[in-house]
Structure formats: structure tokens, C-alpha cells
């Protein structure tokens, strides 16, 4: 559980952290250790047109949590790719985005695969993202011209 404190954020009655991103990353790590499901649904919830203000605010919080989790996964993937290919973070993101676009996938979904590949070398990745000794997908099919 992540709680707001006067000095920042506290995760599971532990150490206070100065910013929400660090607290959310720590909460995800703790949840993974405890076997709790860490990944949010594929899409954030949406409020009904006739929802109350409280319900709309709850949905907004869920949407923000989903966006934060997605950003954390993309940042982790950038770190994996930067280390794996000795790239700057900017170049790593460009490579991730390019691979996702060329395959018609969302960047967040491709990032999730990259992060998974850091602990499971059998996770297939596009050739341009796979590291040495990692499983690589076949090149994407291109439409004839």
C-alpha cells in the first residue's frame, strides 16, 4: 500500500520516499515479491456518462495509476536496451518506438516484452531489440510494392 505522508510517500509502513515514482516502483517490486499481480489491465477504466463525481474521480485515479505503471515499464525497457546495446536512453527509446511501429504494436506492449526478456532470455524480441544470445523474432513481413 502506498500512502501520502507530510515528507513524501510511504510504502507498506516502510521507508519514506520523496517522490511518487520511486514509491510506485518500490510498491511494484514488493508486490512482485509477494506474488501479487503487478500488471494493470491492458486499458484503464472509463467512467460512465451518468457517473457521480466521486466515481469519475476514482476512474481518474485509476487512469493515472495505469499511465504511471506504463511509464515505469517503458523507462525500465529503455534502461535494458541502453545497457544491452550501449545506447543513450534517447536512442534506446527511438529503437523501441521504431520496433513497435514497424510491427503495429503499442510501445508499452513492446516495452513489457523487453523487460521480460531481461529475466527470461527465451522471450522473443524483434532482431533490433534482442541482445546477444536472446531469442529473436522473424523479421516482420512487408507488403509487396
Coordinates of N, CA, C and O in Angstrom, one line a residue:
X1 N 0.8 -1.2 0.0 CA 0.0 0.0 0.0 C 0.9 1.2 0.0 O 1.9 1.3 0.7
X2 N 0.6 2.2 -0.8 CA 1.3 3.5 -0.9 C 0.5 4.5 -0.3 O -0.7 4.7 -0.6
X3 N 1.1 5.3 0.7 CA 0.3 6.3 1.4 C 1.1 7.6 1.3 O 2.3 7.6 1.4
X4 N 0.4 8.7 1.2 CA 0.9 10.0 1.2 C 1.3 10.4 2.7 O 0.5 10.2 3.6
X5 N 2.5 11.0 2.9 CA 2.9 11.5 4.2 C 3.3 12.9 4.0 O 3.4 13.5 2.9
X6 N 3.6 13.6 5.2 CA 4.0 15.0 5.1 C 5.3 15.2 4.4 O 5.6 16.2 3.8
X7 N 6.2 14.2 4.4 CA 7.5 14.3 3.8 C 7.6 13.6 2.5 O 8.7 13.6 1.8
X8 N 6.6 12.9 2.0 CA 6.6 12.2 0.7 C 5.6 11.1 0.7 O 4.4 11.3 0.8
X9 N 6.1 9.9 0.5 CA 5.3 8.7 0.3 C 5.9 7.5 1.1 O 7.1 7.4 1.2
X10 N 5.0 6.7 1.7 CA 5.4 5.5 2.5 C 4.8 4.3 1.8 O 3.6 4.3 1.5
X11 N 5.6 3.3 1.7 CA 5.2 2.0 1.1 C 5.2 0.9 2.2 O 6.2 0.7 2.8
X12 N 4.0 0.3 2.4 CA 3.9 -0.8 3.4 C 4.5 -0.4 4.7 O 5.3 -1.2 5.3
X13 N 4.2 0.7 5.3 CA 4.7 1.1 6.6 C 6.3 1.1 6.7 O 6.8 0.9 7.7
X14 N 6.9 1.3 5.5 CA 8.4 1.3 5.5 C 9.0 2.6 5.3 O 8.4 3.6 5.8
X15 N 10.1 2.7 4.7 CA 10.8 4.0 4.5 C 10.0 5.0 3.7 O 9.3 4.6 2.8
X16 N 10.2 6.3 4.1 CA 9.5 7.3 3.3 C 10.3 7.7 2.1 O 11.6 7.7 2.2
X17 N 9.7 7.8 1.0 CA 10.3 8.2 -0.3 C 9.9 9.6 -0.7 O 8.7 9.9 -0.5
X18 N 10.8 10.4 -1.3 CA 10.4 11.8 -1.6 C 9.5 11.9 -2.8 O 8.8 12.9 -2.8
X19 N 9.4 11.0 -3.7 CA 8.5 11.2 -4.9 C 7.7 10.0 -5.2 O 8.0 8.9 -4.8
X20 N 6.6 10.2 -5.8 CA 5.6 9.2 -6.1 C 6.2 8.1 -7.0 O 5.9 6.9 -6.8
X21 N 7.0 8.4 -8.0 CA 7.5 7.4 -8.9 C 8.4 6.4 -8.2 O 8.2 5.2 -8.4
X22 N 9.3 6.8 -7.3 CA 10.0 5.9 -6.5 C 9.1 5.0 -5.6 O 9.4 3.8 -5.5
X23 N 8.1 5.6 -5.1 CA 7.2 4.8 -4.2 C 6.5 3.8 -5.0 O 6.3 2.6 -4.6
X24 N 6.0 4.2 -6.2 CA 5.3 3.2 -7.1 C 6.2 2.1 -7.6 O 5.8 0.9 -7.6
X25 N 7.4 2.4 -7.9 CA 8.4 1.4 -8.3 C 8.6 0.4 -7.2 O 8.6 -0.8 -7.3
X26 N 8.8 0.9 -6.0 CA 9.0 0.1 -4.8 C 7.8 -0.8 -4.5 O 7.9 -2.0 -4.2
X27 N 6.6 -0.2 -4.6 CA 5.4 -0.9 -4.4 C 5.3 -2.1 -5.4 O 4.9 -3.2 -5.1
X28 N 5.6 -1.8 -6.7 CA 5.6 -2.9 -7.7 C 6.6 -4.0 -7.4 O 6.3 -5.2 -7.5
X29 N 7.8 -3.6 -6.9 CA 8.8 -4.7 -6.6 C 8.3 -5.5 -5.4 O 8.4 -6.7 -5.4
X30 N 7.7 -4.8 -4.4 CA 7.2 -5.6 -3.2 C 6.1 -6.5 -3.6 O 6.0 -7.6 -3.2
X31 N 5.2 -6.0 -4.5 CA 4.0 -6.8 -5.0 C 4.5 -8.0 -5.7 O 4.0 -9.1 -5.6
X32 N 5.6 -7.8 -6.5 CA 6.1 -9.0 -7.3 C 6.7 -10.0 -6.4 O 6.5 -11.2 -6.6
X33 N 7.4 -9.6 -5.3 CA 8.0 -10.5 -4.3 C 6.9 -11.3 -3.6 O 7.1 -12.4 -3.3
X34 N 5.8 -10.6 -3.3 CA 4.7 -11.2 -2.6 C 3.8 -12.0 -3.5 O 2.8 -12.6 -3.0
X35 N 4.0 -12.0 -4.8 CA 3.2 -12.8 -5.7 C 1.9 -12.1 -6.1 O 1.0 -12.8 -6.7
X36 N 1.8 -10.9 -5.8 CA 0.5 -10.2 -6.2 C 0.6 -9.8 -7.7 O 1.7 -9.6 -8.2
X37 N -0.5 -9.8 -8.3 CA -0.5 -9.4 -9.7 C 0.0 -8.0 -9.9 O -0.5 -7.0 -9.2
X38 N 1.1 -7.7 -10.7 CA 1.7 -6.4 -10.8 C 1.2 -5.6 -12.0 O 1.3 -4.4 -12.0
X39 N 0.7 -6.3 -13.0 CA 0.4 -5.6 -14.3 C -1.1 -5.1 -14.2 O -2.0 -5.9 -13.8
X40 N -1.3 -3.9 -14.5 CA -2.7 -3.4 -14.6 C -3.4 -3.9 -15.8 O -2.8 -4.5 -16.7
X41 N -4.7 -3.7 -15.9 CA -5.4 -4.2 -17.1 C -4.8 -3.5 -18.3 O -4.1 -2.5 -18.2
X42 N -5.0 -4.1 -19.5 CA -4.5 -3.6 -20.7 C -4.9 -2.1 -21.0 O -4.2 -1.3 -21.6
X43 N -6.1 -1.8 -20.6 CA -6.6 -0.4 -20.8 C -7.2 0.1 -19.5 O -7.8 -0.6 -18.7
X44 N -7.0 1.4 -19.2 CA -7.6 2.0 -18.0 C -9.1 2.0 -18.1 O -9.7 2.1 -19.2
X45 N -9.8 2.1 -16.9 CA -11.2 2.1 -17.0 C -11.7 3.5 -17.5 O -11.0 4.4 -17.5
X46 N -13.0 3.5 -17.8 CA -13.6 4.7 -18.3 C -14.9 4.9 -17.5 O -15.6 4.0 -17.1
X47 N -15.2 6.2 -17.2 CA -16.4 6.5 -16.4 C -17.6 6.5 -17.3 O -17.5 7.0 -18.4
X48 N -18.7 6.1 -16.7 CA -20.0 6.2 -17.5 C -20.4 7.7 -17.5 O -20.0 8.5 -16.7
X49 N -21.2 8.0 -18.5 CA -21.7 9.4 -18.7 C -22.5 9.9 -17.5 O -22.4 11.0 -17.1
X50 N -23.2 9.0 -16.8 CA -24.0 9.4 -15.7 C -23.4 9.1 -14.4 O -24.0 9.1 -13.3
X51 N -22.1 8.9 -14.3 CA -21.4 8.5 -13.1 C -21.3 9.8 -12.2 O -21.3 10.9 -12.6
X52 N -21.3 9.5 -10.9 CA -21.2 10.6 -9.9 C -19.8 11.2 -10.0 O -18.8 10.6 -10.5
X53 N -19.6 12.3 -9.3 CA -18.3 13.0 -9.3 C -17.3 12.1 -8.6 O -16.2 12.0 -9.0
X54 N -17.7 11.4 -7.5 CA -16.8 10.5 -6.8 C -16.3 9.4 -7.7 O -15.2 9.0 -7.7
X55 N -17.3 8.8 -8.4 CA -16.9 7.7 -9.3 C -16.0 8.2 -10.4 O -15.0 7.5 -10.8
X56 N -16.3 9.4 -11.0 CA -15.4 9.9 -12.0 C -14.0 10.2 -11.5 O -13.0 9.9 -12.2
X57 N -13.9 10.6 -10.2 CA -12.6 10.8 -9.6 C -11.9 9.5 -9.4 O -10.6 9.4 -9.6
X58 N -12.6 8.5 -9.0 CA -12.0 7.1 -8.8 C -11.4 6.6 -10.2 O -10.3 6.1 -10.2
X59 N -12.2 6.8 -11.2 CA -11.7 6.4 -12.5 C -10.5 7.2 -13.0 O -9.6 6.7 -13.5
X60 N -10.5 8.5 -12.7 CA -9.3 9.3 -13.0 C -8.1 8.9 -12.3 O -7.0 8.8 -12.8
X61 N -8.2 8.5 -11.0 CA -7.1 8.0 -10.2 C -6.6 6.6 -10.9 O -5.4 6.4 -11.0
X62 N -7.6 5.8 -11.2 CA -7.2 4.5 -11.9 C -6.5 4.8 -13.2 O -5.5 4.1 -13.5
X63 N -6.9 5.7 -14.0 CA -6.3 6.1 -15.2 C -4.9 6.6 -15.0 O -3.9 6.3 -15.7
X64 N -4.7 7.4 -14.0 CA -3.4 8.0 -13.7 C -2.4 6.9 -13.2 O -1.2 6.8 -13.5
X65 N -2.9 5.9 -12.4 CA -2.1 4.8 -11.9 C -1.7 4.0 -13.1 O -0.6 3.5 -13.2
X66 N -2.6 3.7 -14.0 CA -2.3 3.0 -15.2 C -1.2 3.7 -16.1 O -0.3 3.0 -16.5
X67 N -1.3 5.0 -16.2 CA -0.4 5.7 -17.0 C 1.0 5.7 -16.3 O 2.0 5.5 -17.0
X68 N 1.0 5.8 -15.0 CA 2.3 5.8 -14.3 C 2.9 4.4 -14.4 O 4.1 4.3 -14.7
X69 N 2.2 3.3 -14.3 CA 2.7 2.0 -14.4 C 3.3 1.8 -15.8 O 4.4 1.2 -16.0
X70 N 2.6 2.3 -16.8 CA 3.0 2.1 -18.2 C 4.3 2.9 -18.4 O 5.3 2.4 -19.0
X71 N 4.4 4.1 -17.8 CA 5.6 4.8 -18.0 C 6.8 4.1 -17.3 O 7.9 4.1 -17.8
X72 N 6.6 3.6 -16.1 CA 7.6 2.9 -15.4 C 8.2 1.7 -16.3 O 9.4 1.5 -16.4
X73 N 7.3 0.9 -16.9 CA 7.7 -0.2 -17.7 C 8.5 0.3 -18.9 O 9.5 -0.3 -19.3
X74 N 8.0 1.4 -19.6 CA 8.8 1.9 -20.7 C 10.1 2.4 -20.3 O 11.2 2.1 -21.0
X75 N 10.2 3.1 -19.1 CA 11.6 3.5 -18.6 C 12.5 2.3 -18.3 O 13.7 2.4 -18.6
X76 N 11.9 1.3 -17.8 CA 12.7 0.1 -17.5 C 13.2 -0.5 -18.8 O 14.4 -0.9 -18.9
X77 N 12.4 -0.6 -19.8 CA 12.8 -1.1 -21.1 C 13.9 -0.3 -21.7 O 14.8 -0.8 -22.3
X78 N 13.8 1.0 -21.6 CA 14.8 1.9 -22.1 C 16.1 1.6 -21.4 O 17.2 1.5 -22.1
X79 N 16.1 1.4 -20.1 CA 17.3 1.0 -19.4 C 17.9 -0.3 -19.9 O 19.1 -0.4 -20.1
X80 N 17.1 -1.3 -20.1 CA 17.5 -2.6 -20.6 C 18.2 -2.4 -21.9 O 19.3 -2.9 -22.2
X81 N 17.5 -1.7 -22.8 CA 18.0 -1.6 -24.2 C 19.3 -0.7 -24.2 O 20.3 -1.0 -25.0
X82 N 19.4 0.3 -23.4 CA 20.6 1.2 -23.3 C 21.8 0.4 -22.9 O 22.9 0.5 -23.4
X83 N 21.6 -0.5 -21.9 CA 22.7 -1.3 -21.4 C 23.0 -2.4 -22.4 O 24.2 -2.7 -22.7
X84 N 22.0 -3.1 -22.9 CA 22.2 -4.2 -23.8 C 22.9 -3.8 -25.1 O 23.7 -4.5 -25.6
X85 N 22.6 -2.6 -25.6 CA 23.2 -2.2 -26.9 C 24.1 -1.0 -26.8 O 24.5 -0.4 -27.8
X86 N 24.4 -0.6 -25.5 CA 25.3 0.5 -25.3 C 24.9 1.8 -26.0 O 25.6 2.4 -26.8
X87 N 23.6 2.1 -25.8 CA 23.0 3.3 -26.4 C 22.7 4.4 -25.3 O 22.6 4.0 -24.1
X88 N 22.5 5.6 -25.8 CA 21.9 6.6 -24.9 C 20.5 6.3 -24.7 O 19.8 5.6 -25.5
X89 N 19.9 6.7 -23.6 CA 18.5 6.5 -23.3 C 17.6 7.0 -24.5 O 16.6 6.3 -24.9
X90 N 17.9 8.1 -25.1 CA 17.1 8.7 -26.2 C 17.2 7.7 -27.4 O 16.1 7.4 -28.0
X91 N 18.4 7.2 -27.7 CA 18.5 6.3 -28.9 C 17.8 4.9 -28.5 O 17.2 4.3 -29.4
X92 N 17.8 4.5 -27.3 CA 17.1 3.3 -26.9 C 15.6 3.4 -27.0 O 15.0 2.5 -27.6
X93 N 15.1 4.6 -26.7 CA 13.7 4.8 -26.8 C 13.3 4.9 -28.3 O 12.3 4.3 -28.7
X94 N 14.1 5.5 -29.1 CA 13.9 5.6 -30.6 C 13.8 4.2 -31.2 O 13.0 3.9 -32.0
X95 N 14.8 3.3 -30.7 CA 14.8 2.0 -31.2 C 13.5 1.2 -30.8 O 13.0 0.4 -31.6
X96 N 13.1 1.4 -29.6 CA 11.9 0.7 -29.0 C 10.7 1.2 -29.8 O 9.9 0.4 -30.3
X97 N 10.6 2.5 -30.0 CA 9.4 3.0 -30.7 C 9.4 2.6 -32.2 O 8.4 2.2 -32.7
X98 N 10.6 2.5 -32.8 CA 10.7 2.1 -34.2 C 10.2 0.6 -34.4 O 9.5 0.3 -35.3
X99 N 10.7 -0.2 -33.4 CA 10.4 -1.6 -33.5 C 8.9 -1.8 -33.3 O 8.2 -2.6 -34.0
X100 N 8.3 -1.1 -32.4 CA 6.8 -1.2 -32.1 C 6.0 -0.7 -33.3 O 5.1 -1.4 -33.8
X101 N 6.4 0.4 -33.9 CA 5.7 0.9 -35.1 C 5.8 0.0 -36.3 O 4.8 -0.2 -37.0
X102 N 7.0 -0.6 -36.5 CA 7.1 -1.4 -37.7 C 6.3 -2.7 -37.5 O 6.1 -3.4 -38.5
X103 N 5.9 -3.1 -36.3 CA 5.2 -4.3 -36.1 C 3.7 -4.0 -35.7 O 2.9 -4.9 -35.4
X104 N 3.3 -2.7 -35.8 CA 1.9 -2.4 -35.5 C 1.5 -2.7 -34.0 O 0.4 -3.0 -33.7
X105 N 2.5 -2.5 -33.1 CA 2.3 -2.7 -31.7 C 2.4 -1.4 -30.9 O 3.0 -0.5 -31.3
X106 N 1.8 -1.4 -29.7 CA 2.0 -0.3 -28.8 C 3.4 -0.3 -28.2 O 3.9 -1.4 -27.9
X107 N 3.9 0.8 -27.9 CA 5.3 0.9 -27.3 C 5.2 0.3 -25.9 O 6.2 -0.5 -25.6
X108 N 4.2 0.5 -25.2 CA 4.1 -0.1 -23.9 C 4.1 -1.6 -23.9 O 4.7 -2.3 -23.1
X109 N 3.5 -2.2 -24.9 CA 3.4 -3.7 -25.0 C 4.8 -4.2 -25.4 O 5.3 -5.2 -24.9
X110 N 5.5 -3.5 -26.3 CA 6.8 -3.9 -26.7 C 7.8 -3.8 -25.5 O 8.7 -4.6 -25.3
X111 N 7.6 -2.7 -24.8 CA 8.4 -2.4 -23.6 C 8.3 -3.6 -22.6 O 9.3 -4.0 -22.0
X112 N 7.1 -4.0 -22.4 CA 6.8 -5.1 -21.4 C 7.6 -6.4 -21.9 O 8.2 -7.1 -21.0
X113 N 7.6 -6.6 -23.2 CA 8.4 -7.8 -23.7 C 9.9 -7.6 -23.4 O 10.6 -8.6 -23.1
X114 N 10.4 -6.4 -23.6 CA 11.8 -6.1 -23.4 C 12.2 -6.3 -21.9 O 13.2 -7.0 -21.6
X115 N 11.3 -5.8 -21.0 CA 11.6 -6.0 -19.6 C 11.6 -7.5 -19.2 O 12.4 -8.0 -18.5
X116 N 10.6 -8.2 -19.8 CA 10.5 -9.7 -19.5 C 11.7 -10.4 -20.0 O 12.3 -11.3 -19.4
X117 N 12.3 -9.9 -21.2 CA 13.4 -10.6 -21.8 C 14.7 -10.4 -20.9 O 15.6 -11.2 -21.0
X118 N 14.7 -9.5 -20.0 CA 15.9 -9.3 -19.2 C 16.0 -10.4 -18.1 O 17.1 -10.6 -17.7
X119 N 14.9 -11.0 -17.8 CA 15.0 -12.2 -16.9 C 14.6 -13.5 -17.5 O 14.9 -14.5 -16.9
X120 N 14.1 -13.5 -18.7 CA 13.8 -14.7 -19.5 C 14.3 -14.6 -20.9 O 13.7 -14.0 -21.7
X121 N 15.5 -15.1 -21.1 CA 16.1 -15.0 -22.5 C 15.3 -15.7 -23.6 O 15.6 -15.5 -24.8
X122 N 14.3 -16.5 -23.2 CA 13.5 -17.2 -24.3 C 12.4 -16.3 -24.8 O 11.7 -16.7 -25.7
X123 N 12.2 -15.1 -24.2 CA 11.2 -14.2 -24.7 C 11.6 -13.6 -26.0 O 12.6 -13.0 -26.1
X124 N 10.8 -13.9 -27.1 CA 11.3 -13.5 -28.4 C 11.1 -12.0 -28.6 O 10.0 -11.4 -28.2
X125 N 12.1 -11.3 -29.1 CA 12.1 -9.9 -29.4 C 12.4 -9.6 -30.8 O 13.1 -10.5 -31.5
X126 N 12.0 -8.5 -31.4 CA 12.5 -8.1 -32.7 C 14.0 -8.1 -32.7 O 14.7 -7.8 -31.7
X127 N 14.6 -8.5 -33.9 CA 16.0 -8.6 -34.0 C 16.7 -7.3 -33.5 O 17.8 -7.4 -32.8
X128 N 16.2 -6.1 -33.8 CA 16.9 -4.9 -33.4 C 16.8 -4.6 -31.9 O 17.6 -3.8 -31.4
X129 N 16.0 -5.4 -31.2 CA 16.0 -5.2 -29.7 C 16.6 -6.4 -29.0 O 17.0 -6.2 -27.8
X130 N 16.7 -7.5 -29.6 CA 17.3 -8.7 -28.9 C 18.8 -8.5 -28.7 O 19.5 -8.0 -29.5
X131 N 19.2 -9.0 -27.6 CA 20.7 -8.9 -27.3 C 21.3 -10.2 -27.7 O 20.7 -11.1 -28.2
X132 N 22.6 -10.2 -27.6 CA 23.4 -11.4 -28.0 C 22.9 -12.6 -27.2 O 22.8 -12.6 -25.9
X133 N 22.6 -13.7 -27.8 CA 22.1 -14.9 -27.2 C 20.7 -14.9 -26.8 O 20.2 -15.9 -26.2
X134 N 19.9 -13.9 -27.1 CA 18.5 -13.8 -26.8 C 17.7 -14.3 -28.0 O 18.1 -14.4 -29.1
X135 N 16.4 -14.7 -27.7 CA 15.5 -15.2 -28.7 C 15.1 -14.0 -29.6 O 14.8 -12.9 -29.0
X136 N 15.1 -14.2 -30.9 CA 14.7 -13.1 -31.8 C 13.6 -13.6 -32.6 O 13.5 -14.7 -33.1
X137 N 12.6 -12.7 -32.9 CA 11.5 -13.0 -33.8 C 12.0 -12.9 -35.2 O 13.0 -12.3 -35.5
X138 N 11.2 -13.5 -36.1 CA 11.5 -13.4 -37.5 C 11.2 -11.9 -37.9 O 10.4 -11.2 -37.3
X139 N 11.8 -11.5 -39.0 CA 11.6 -10.1 -39.5 C 10.2 -9.9 -39.8 O 9.5 -10.9 -40.3
X140 N 9.6 -8.7 -39.6 CA 8.2 -8.5 -40.0 C 8.0 -8.6 -41.5 O 8.9 -8.2 -42.3
X141 N 6.8 -9.1 -41.9 CA 6.5 -9.2 -43.3 C 6.1 -7.9 -43.8 O 5.4 -7.1 -43.2
X142 N 6.6 -7.5 -45.0 CA 6.3 -6.3 -45.6 C 5.4 -6.5 -46.8 O 5.6 -7.5 -47.5
X143 N 4.4 -5.7 -47.0 CA 3.5 -5.8 -48.1 C 4.3 -5.6 -49.4 O 5.2 -4.7 -49.5
X144 N 4.1 -6.4 -50.5 CA 4.8 -6.2 -51.7 C 4.4 -4.8 -52.3 O 3.3 -4.3 -52.2
X145 N 5.3 -4.3 -53.0 CA 5.1 -2.9 -53.6 C 4.7 -3.0 -55.0 O 5.0 -3.8 -55.8

